[in-house]
Amino acid sequence: MKLTRRDALAWGLGATAVAMLPMRAFAAAEDAIAAFTGGADVGEGDISLDAPEIAENGNTVPVTVAAPGAVAIRILAAGNPTPGVATFNFGPAAGSQSASTRIRLAGTQDVIAIAQMEDGSFIQTAKTVKVTIGGCGG
């Protein structure tokens, strides 16, 4: 096979596009965080996120999140094409501010939980989940 300039240019552009994908995915997660918080500062606090360290299958990854005193909790998967996974809203009659679900992960990535507290502040936590079999077309 003879490598022409056109082929070399195509390979170079393809490699650049692939290299830019993770940065775009992370930028999408930052945009989703900003949309949920309205651009407010996000701190740390009493929020817990339970997810497996290693998920054998990215199609069904169990996640549990809890934040006492929260009015809403948003779960994001930073490496997914669409990072917003779920939003849980809690009213005044809620017995506890916790939720469990199963999410789909495209590959090894951070799962982020952000809670909006009653006073309007935001807190977050994150956990890295290693996926051995991709869930979103992997």
JSON list of C-alpha atoms in Angstrom, two decimals:
[
{"chain": "A", "resi": 1, "resn": "MET", "atom": "CA", "xyz": [0.00, 0.00, 0.00]},
{"chain": "A", "resi": 2, "resn": "LYS", "atom": "CA", "xyz": [1.39, 3.36, -1.03]},
{"chain": "A", "resi": 3, "resn": "LEU", "atom": "CA", "xyz": [0.73, 6.24, 1.38]},
{"chain": "A", "resi": 4, "resn": "THR", "atom": "CA", "xyz": [-0.20, 9.42, -0.45]},
{"chain": "A", "resi": 5, "resn": "ARG", "atom": "CA", "xyz": [-0.44, 12.94, 0.94]},
{"chain": "A", "resi": 6, "resn": "ARG", "atom": "CA", "xyz": [-4.21, 12.68, 0.80]},
{"chain": "A", "resi": 7, "resn": "ASP", "atom": "CA", "xyz": [-4.13, 9.48, 2.87]},
{"chain": "A", "resi": 8, "resn": "ALA", "atom": "CA", "xyz": [-1.74, 11.02, 5.40]},
{"chain": "A", "resi": 9, "resn": "LEU", "atom": "CA", "xyz": [-3.99, 14.07, 5.72]},
{"chain": "A", "resi": 10, "resn": "ALA", "atom": "CA", "xyz": [-7.05, 11.86, 6.23]},
{"chain": "A", "resi": 11, "resn": "TRP", "atom": "CA", "xyz": [-5.26, 9.84, 8.93]},
{"chain": "A", "resi": 12, "resn": "GLY", "atom": "CA", "xyz": [-4.10, 13.02, 10.66]},
{"chain": "A", "resi": 13, "resn": "LEU", "atom": "CA", "xyz": [-7.57, 14.56, 10.67]},
{"chain": "A", "resi": 14, "resn": "GLY", "atom": "CA", "xyz": [-9.09, 11.33, 11.92]},
{"chain": "A", "resi": 15, "resn": "ALA", "atom": "CA", "xyz": [-6.58, 11.08, 14.76]},
{"chain": "A", "resi": 16, "resn": "THR", "atom": "CA", "xyz": [-7.24, 14.69, 15.73]},
{"chain": "A", "resi": 17, "resn": "ALA", "atom": "CA", "xyz": [-11.00, 14.10, 15.78]},
{"chain": "A", "resi": 18, "resn": "VAL", "atom": "CA", "xyz": [-10.61, 11.02, 17.98]},
{"chain": "A", "resi": 19, "resn": "ALA", "atom": "CA", "xyz": [-8.28, 12.89, 20.35]},
{"chain": "A", "resi": 20, "resn": "MET", "atom": "CA", "xyz": [-10.83, 15.69, 20.77]},
{"chain": "A", "resi": 21, "resn": "LEU", "atom": "CA", "xyz": [-13.75, 13.40, 21.73]},
{"chain": "A", "resi": 22, "resn": "PRO", "atom": "CA", "xyz": [-12.95, 13.01, 25.45]},
{"chain": "A", "resi": 23, "resn": "MET", "atom": "CA", "xyz": [-12.50, 16.78, 25.86]},
{"chain": "A", "resi": 24, "resn": "ARG", "atom": "CA", "xyz": [-15.86, 17.42, 24.17]},
{"chain": "A", "resi": 25, "resn": "ALA", "atom": "CA", "xyz": [-17.56, 14.90, 26.43]},
{"chain": "A", "resi": 26, "resn": "PHE", "atom": "CA", "xyz": [-16.07, 16.51, 29.53]},
{"chain": "A", "resi": 27, "resn": "ALA", "atom": "CA", "xyz": [-17.11, 19.95, 28.28]},
{"chain": "A", "resi": 28, "resn": "ALA", "atom": "CA", "xyz": [-20.66, 18.64, 27.83]},
{"chain": "A", "resi": 29, "resn": "ALA", "atom": "CA", "xyz": [-20.64, 17.51, 31.48]},
{"chain": "A", "resi": 30, "resn": "GLU", "atom": "CA", "xyz": [-19.45, 20.95, 32.60]},
{"chain": "A", "resi": 31, "resn": "ASP", "atom": "CA", "xyz": [-22.24, 22.54, 30.55]},
{"chain": "A", "resi": 32, "resn": "ALA", "atom": "CA", "xyz": [-24.81, 20.21, 32.16]},
{"chain": "A", "resi": 33, "resn": "ILE", "atom": "CA", "xyz": [-23.52, 21.11, 35.64]},
{"chain": "A", "resi": 34, "resn": "ALA", "atom": "CA", "xyz": [-23.75, 24.82, 34.83]},
{"chain": "A", "resi": 35, "resn": "ALA", "atom": "CA", "xyz": [-27.28, 24.36, 33.50]},
{"chain": "A", "resi": 36, "resn": "PHE", "atom": "CA", "xyz": [-28.40, 22.58, 36.69]},
{"chain": "A", "resi": 37, "resn": "THR", "atom": "CA", "xyz": [-26.71, 25.03, 39.07]},
{"chain": "A", "resi": 38, "resn": "GLY", "atom": "CA", "xyz": [-27.43, 28.17, 37.08]},
{"chain": "A", "resi": 39, "resn": "GLY", "atom": "CA", "xyz": [-23.71, 28.93, 37.18]},
{"chain": "A", "resi": 40, "resn": "ALA", "atom": "CA", "xyz": [-23.58, 28.97, 41.00]},
{"chain": "A", "resi": 41, "resn": "ASP", "atom": "CA", "xyz": [-20.53, 27.70, 42.86]},
{"chain": "A", "resi": 42, "resn": "VAL", "atom": "CA", "xyz": [-20.61, 24.02, 43.78]},
{"chain": "A", "resi": 43, "resn": "GLY", "atom": "CA", "xyz": [-19.11, 22.95, 47.08]},
{"chain": "A", "resi": 44, "resn": "GLU", "atom": "CA", "xyz": [-18.67, 19.76, 49.04]},
{"chain": "A", "resi": 45, "resn": "GLY", "atom": "CA", "xyz": [-20.95, 18.52, 51.76]},
{"chain": "A", "resi": 46, "resn": "ASP", "atom": "CA", "xyz": [-23.15, 15.72, 53.05]},
{"chain": "A", "resi": 47, "resn": "ILE", "atom": "CA", "xyz": [-23.83, 13.85, 49.80]},
{"chain": "A", "resi": 48, "resn": "SER", "atom": "CA", "xyz": [-23.10, 10.19, 49.17]},
{"chain": "A", "resi": 49, "resn": "LEU", "atom": "CA", "xyz": [-22.79, 8.33, 45.88]},
{"chain": "A", "resi": 50, "resn": "ASP", "atom": "CA", "xyz": [-22.61, 4.55, 45.81]},
{"chain": "A", "resi": 51, "resn": "ALA", "atom": "CA", "xyz": [-21.52, 2.94, 42.55]},
{"chain": "A", "resi": 52, "resn": "PRO", "atom": "CA", "xyz": [-19.35, -0.09, 41.85]},
{"chain": "A", "resi": 53, "resn": "GLU", "atom": "CA", "xyz": [-15.65, 0.52, 41.35]},
{"chain": "A", "resi": 54, "resn": "ILE", "atom": "CA", "xyz": [-15.68, -1.96, 38.44]},
{"chain": "A", "resi": 55, "resn": "ALA", "atom": "CA", "xyz": [-18.80, -2.61, 36.36]},
{"chain": "A", "resi": 56, "resn": "GLU", "atom": "CA", "xyz": [-18.71, -5.77, 34.30]},
{"chain": "A", "resi": 57, "resn": "ASN", "atom": "CA", "xyz": [-21.39, -4.44, 31.97]},
{"chain": "A", "resi": 58, "resn": "GLY", "atom": "CA", "xyz": [-21.91, -0.76, 31.16]},
{"chain": "A", "resi": 59, "resn": "ASN", "atom": "CA", "xyz": [-25.55, -1.37, 30.25]},
{"chain": "A", "resi": 60, "resn": "THR", "atom": "CA", "xyz": [-26.73, -1.68, 33.87]},
{"chain": "A", "resi": 61, "resn": "VAL", "atom": "CA", "xyz": [-24.60, 0.04, 36.47]},
{"chain": "A", "resi": 62, "resn": "PRO", "atom": "CA", "xyz": [-26.38, 0.36, 39.86]},
{"chain": "A", "resi": 63, "resn": "VAL", "atom": "CA", "xyz": [-26.12, 3.81, 41.46]},
{"chain": "A", "resi": 64, "resn": "THR", "atom": "CA", "xyz": [-27.48, 5.08, 44.79]},
{"chain": "A", "resi": 65, "resn": "VAL", "atom": "CA", "xyz": [-27.34, 8.72, 45.83]},
{"chain": "A", "resi": 66, "resn": "ALA", "atom": "CA", "xyz": [-28.40, 10.45, 49.06]},
{"chain": "A", "resi": 67, "resn": "ALA", "atom": "CA", "xyz": [-28.21, 14.01, 50.33]},
{"chain": "A", "resi": 68, "resn": "PRO", "atom": "CA", "xyz": [-30.16, 14.84, 53.50]},
{"chain": "A", "resi": 69, "resn": "GLY", "atom": "CA", "xyz": [-31.86, 18.21, 53.11]},
{"chain": "A", "resi": 70, "resn": "ALA", "atom": "CA", "xyz": [-31.74, 18.24, 49.30]},
{"chain": "A", "resi": 71, "resn": "VAL", "atom": "CA", "xyz": [-34.62, 19.43, 47.14]},
{"chain": "A", "resi": 72, "resn": "ALA", "atom": "CA", "xyz": [-33.11, 17.95, 43.94]},
{"chain": "A", "resi": 73, "resn": "ILE", "atom": "CA", "xyz": [-30.29, 15.58, 43.01]},
{"chain": "A", "resi": 74, "resn": "ARG", "atom": "CA", "xyz": [-28.86, 15.27, 39.49]},
{"chain": "A", "resi": 75, "resn": "ILE", "atom": "CA", "xyz": [-26.71, 12.36, 38.31]},
{"chain": "A", "resi": 76, "resn": "LEU", "atom": "CA", "xyz": [-24.29, 12.90, 35.41]},
{"chain": "A", "resi": 77, "resn": "ALA", "atom": "CA", "xyz": [-22.04, 10.50, 33.51]},
{"chain": "A", "resi": 78, "resn": "ALA", "atom": "CA", "xyz": [-19.15, 12.69, 32.34]},
{"chain": "A", "resi": 79, "resn": "GLY", "atom": "CA", "xyz": [-18.05, 10.41, 29.50]},
{"chain": "A", "resi": 80, "resn": "ASN", "atom": "CA", "xyz": [-21.44, 9.69, 27.94]},
{"chain": "A", "resi": 81, "resn": "PRO", "atom": "CA", "xyz": [-22.47, 11.51, 24.75]},
{"chain": "A", "resi": 82, "resn": "THR", "atom": "CA", "xyz": [-25.40, 12.96, 26.74]},
{"chain": "A", "resi": 83, "resn": "PRO", "atom": "CA", "xyz": [-24.09, 13.36, 30.29]},
{"chain": "A", "resi": 84, "resn": "GLY", "atom": "CA", "xyz": [-27.39, 14.02, 32.08]},
{"chain": "A", "resi": 85, "resn": "VAL", "atom": "CA", "xyz": [-28.62, 10.67, 33.39]},
{"chain": "A", "resi": 86, "resn": "ALA", "atom": "CA", "xyz": [-31.31, 11.44, 35.97]},
{"chain": "A", "resi": 87, "resn": "THR", "atom": "CA", "xyz": [-32.76, 14.18, 38.13]},
{"chain": "A", "resi": 88, "resn": "PHE", "atom": "CA", "xyz": [-34.64, 13.39, 41.32]},
{"chain": "A", "resi": 89, "resn": "ASN", "atom": "CA", "xyz": [-36.85, 16.07, 42.91]},
{"chain": "A", "resi": 90, "resn": "PHE", "atom": "CA", "xyz": [-37.93, 15.86, 46.55]},
{"chain": "A", "resi": 91, "resn": "GLY", "atom": "CA", "xyz": [-40.92, 17.64, 48.06]},
{"chain": "A", "resi": 92, "resn": "PRO", "atom": "CA", "xyz": [-41.54, 18.57, 51.68]},
{"chain": "A", "resi": 93, "resn": "ALA", "atom": "CA", "xyz": [-43.32, 15.26, 52.33]},
{"chain": "A", "resi": 94, "resn": "ALA", "atom": "CA", "xyz": [-40.36, 13.13, 51.16]},
{"chain": "A", "resi": 95, "resn": "GLY", "atom": "CA", "xyz": [-39.31, 10.65, 53.82]},
{"chain": "A", "resi": 96, "resn": "SER", "atom": "CA", "xyz": [-35.67, 10.76, 52.73]},
{"chain": "A", "resi": 97, "resn": "GLN", "atom": "CA", "xyz": [-33.69, 12.47, 50.03]},
{"chain": "A", "resi": 98, "resn": "SER", "atom": "CA", "xyz": [-32.20, 9.38, 48.41]},
{"chain": "A", "resi": 99, "resn": "ALA", "atom": "CA", "xyz": [-32.70, 7.45, 45.19]},
{"chain": "A", "resi": 100, "resn": "SER", "atom": "CA", "xyz": [-31.44, 4.33, 43.47]},
{"chain": "A", "resi": 101, "resn": "THR", "atom": "CA", "xyz": [-31.36, 3.55, 39.77]},
{"chain": "A", "resi": 102, "resn": "ARG", "atom": "CA", "xyz": [-29.39, 1.73, 37.11]},
{"chain": "A", "resi": 103, "resn": "ILE", "atom": "CA", "xyz": [-27.53, 3.80, 34.54]},
{"chain": "A", "resi": 104, "resn": "ARG", "atom": "CA", "xyz": [-25.82, 3.15, 31.25]},
{"chain": "A", "resi": 105, "resn": "LEU", "atom": "CA", "xyz": [-22.16, 4.07, 30.85]},
{"chain": "A", "resi": 106, "resn": "ALA", "atom": "CA", "xyz": [-20.28, 4.31, 27.55]},
{"chain": "A", "resi": 107, "resn": "GLY", "atom": "CA", "xyz": [-16.99, 3.30, 29.17]},
{"chain": "A", "resi": 108, "resn": "THR", "atom": "CA", "xyz": [-14.75, 4.01, 32.15]},
{"chain": "A", "resi": 109, "resn": "GLN", "atom": "CA", "xyz": [-15.67, 7.47, 33.43]},
{"chain": "A", "resi": 110, "resn": "ASP", "atom": "CA", "xyz": [-16.65, 9.65, 36.36]},
{"chain": "A", "resi": 111, "resn": "VAL", "atom": "CA", "xyz": [-20.20, 9.54, 37.69]},
{"chain": "A", "resi": 112, "resn": "ILE", "atom": "CA", "xyz": [-21.10, 12.87, 39.29]},
{"chain": "A", "resi": 113, "resn": "ALA", "atom": "CA", "xyz": [-23.93, 13.61, 41.73]},
{"chain": "A", "resi": 114, "resn": "ILE", "atom": "CA", "xyz": [-24.96, 17.22, 42.42]},
{"chain": "A", "resi": 115, "resn": "ALA", "atom": "CA", "xyz": [-27.52, 18.13, 45.08]},
{"chain": "A", "resi": 116, "resn": "GLN", "atom": "CA", "xyz": [-29.45, 21.36, 45.35]},
{"chain": "A", "resi": 117, "resn": "MET", "atom": "CA", "xyz": [-30.00, 22.07, 49.04]},
{"chain": "A", "resi": 118, "resn": "GLU", "atom": "CA", "xyz": [-32.99, 23.79, 50.66]},
{"chain": "A", "resi": 119, "resn": "ASP", "atom": "CA", "xyz": [-31.01, 27.03, 51.06]},
{"chain": "A", "resi": 120, "resn": "GLY", "atom": "CA", "xyz": [-30.24, 27.13, 47.31]},
{"chain": "A", "resi": 121, "resn": "SER", "atom": "CA", "xyz": [-26.61, 26.03, 47.60]},
{"chain": "A", "resi": 122, "resn": "PHE", "atom": "CA", "xyz": [-25.16, 23.13, 45.63]},
{"chain": "A", "resi": 123, "resn": "ILE", "atom": "CA", "xyz": [-22.90, 20.28, 46.71]},
{"chain": "A", "resi": 124, "resn": "GLN", "atom": "CA", "xyz": [-21.36, 17.50, 44.65]},
{"chain": "A", "resi": 125, "resn": "THR", "atom": "CA", "xyz": [-19.42, 14.29, 44.79]},
{"chain": "A", "resi": 126, "resn": "ALA", "atom": "CA", "xyz": [-17.97, 12.02, 42.10]},
{"chain": "A", "resi": 127, "resn": "LYS", "atom": "CA", "xyz": [-16.80, 8.45, 41.70]},
{"chain": "A", "resi": 128, "resn": "THR", "atom": "CA", "xyz": [-14.86, 6.78, 38.90]},
{"chain": "A", "resi": 129, "resn": "VAL", "atom": "CA", "xyz": [-16.47, 3.62, 37.52]},
{"chain": "A", "resi": 130, "resn": "LYS", "atom": "CA", "xyz": [-14.35, 1.29, 35.40]},
{"chain": "A", "resi": 131, "resn": "VAL", "atom": "CA", "xyz": [-16.44, -0.43, 32.72]},
{"chain": "A", "resi": 132, "resn": "THR", "atom": "CA", "xyz": [-15.14, -3.67, 31.22]},
{"chain": "A", "resi": 133, "resn": "ILE", "atom": "CA", "xyz": [-17.85, -3.97, 28.53]},
{"chain": "A", "resi": 134, "resn": "GLY", "atom": "CA", "xyz": [-19.21, -0.75, 27.00]},
{"chain": "A", "resi": 135, "resn": "GLY", "atom": "CA", "xyz": [-22.87, 0.05, 27.40]},
{"chain": "A", "resi": 136, "resn": "CYS", "atom": "CA", "xyz": [-23.49, 2.81, 24.84]},
{"chain": "A", "resi": 137, "resn": "GLY", "atom": "CA", "xyz": [-22.53, 1.06, 21.64]},
{"chain": "A", "resi": 138, "resn": "GLY", "atom": "CA", "xyz": [-19.21, -0.21, 23.09]}
]
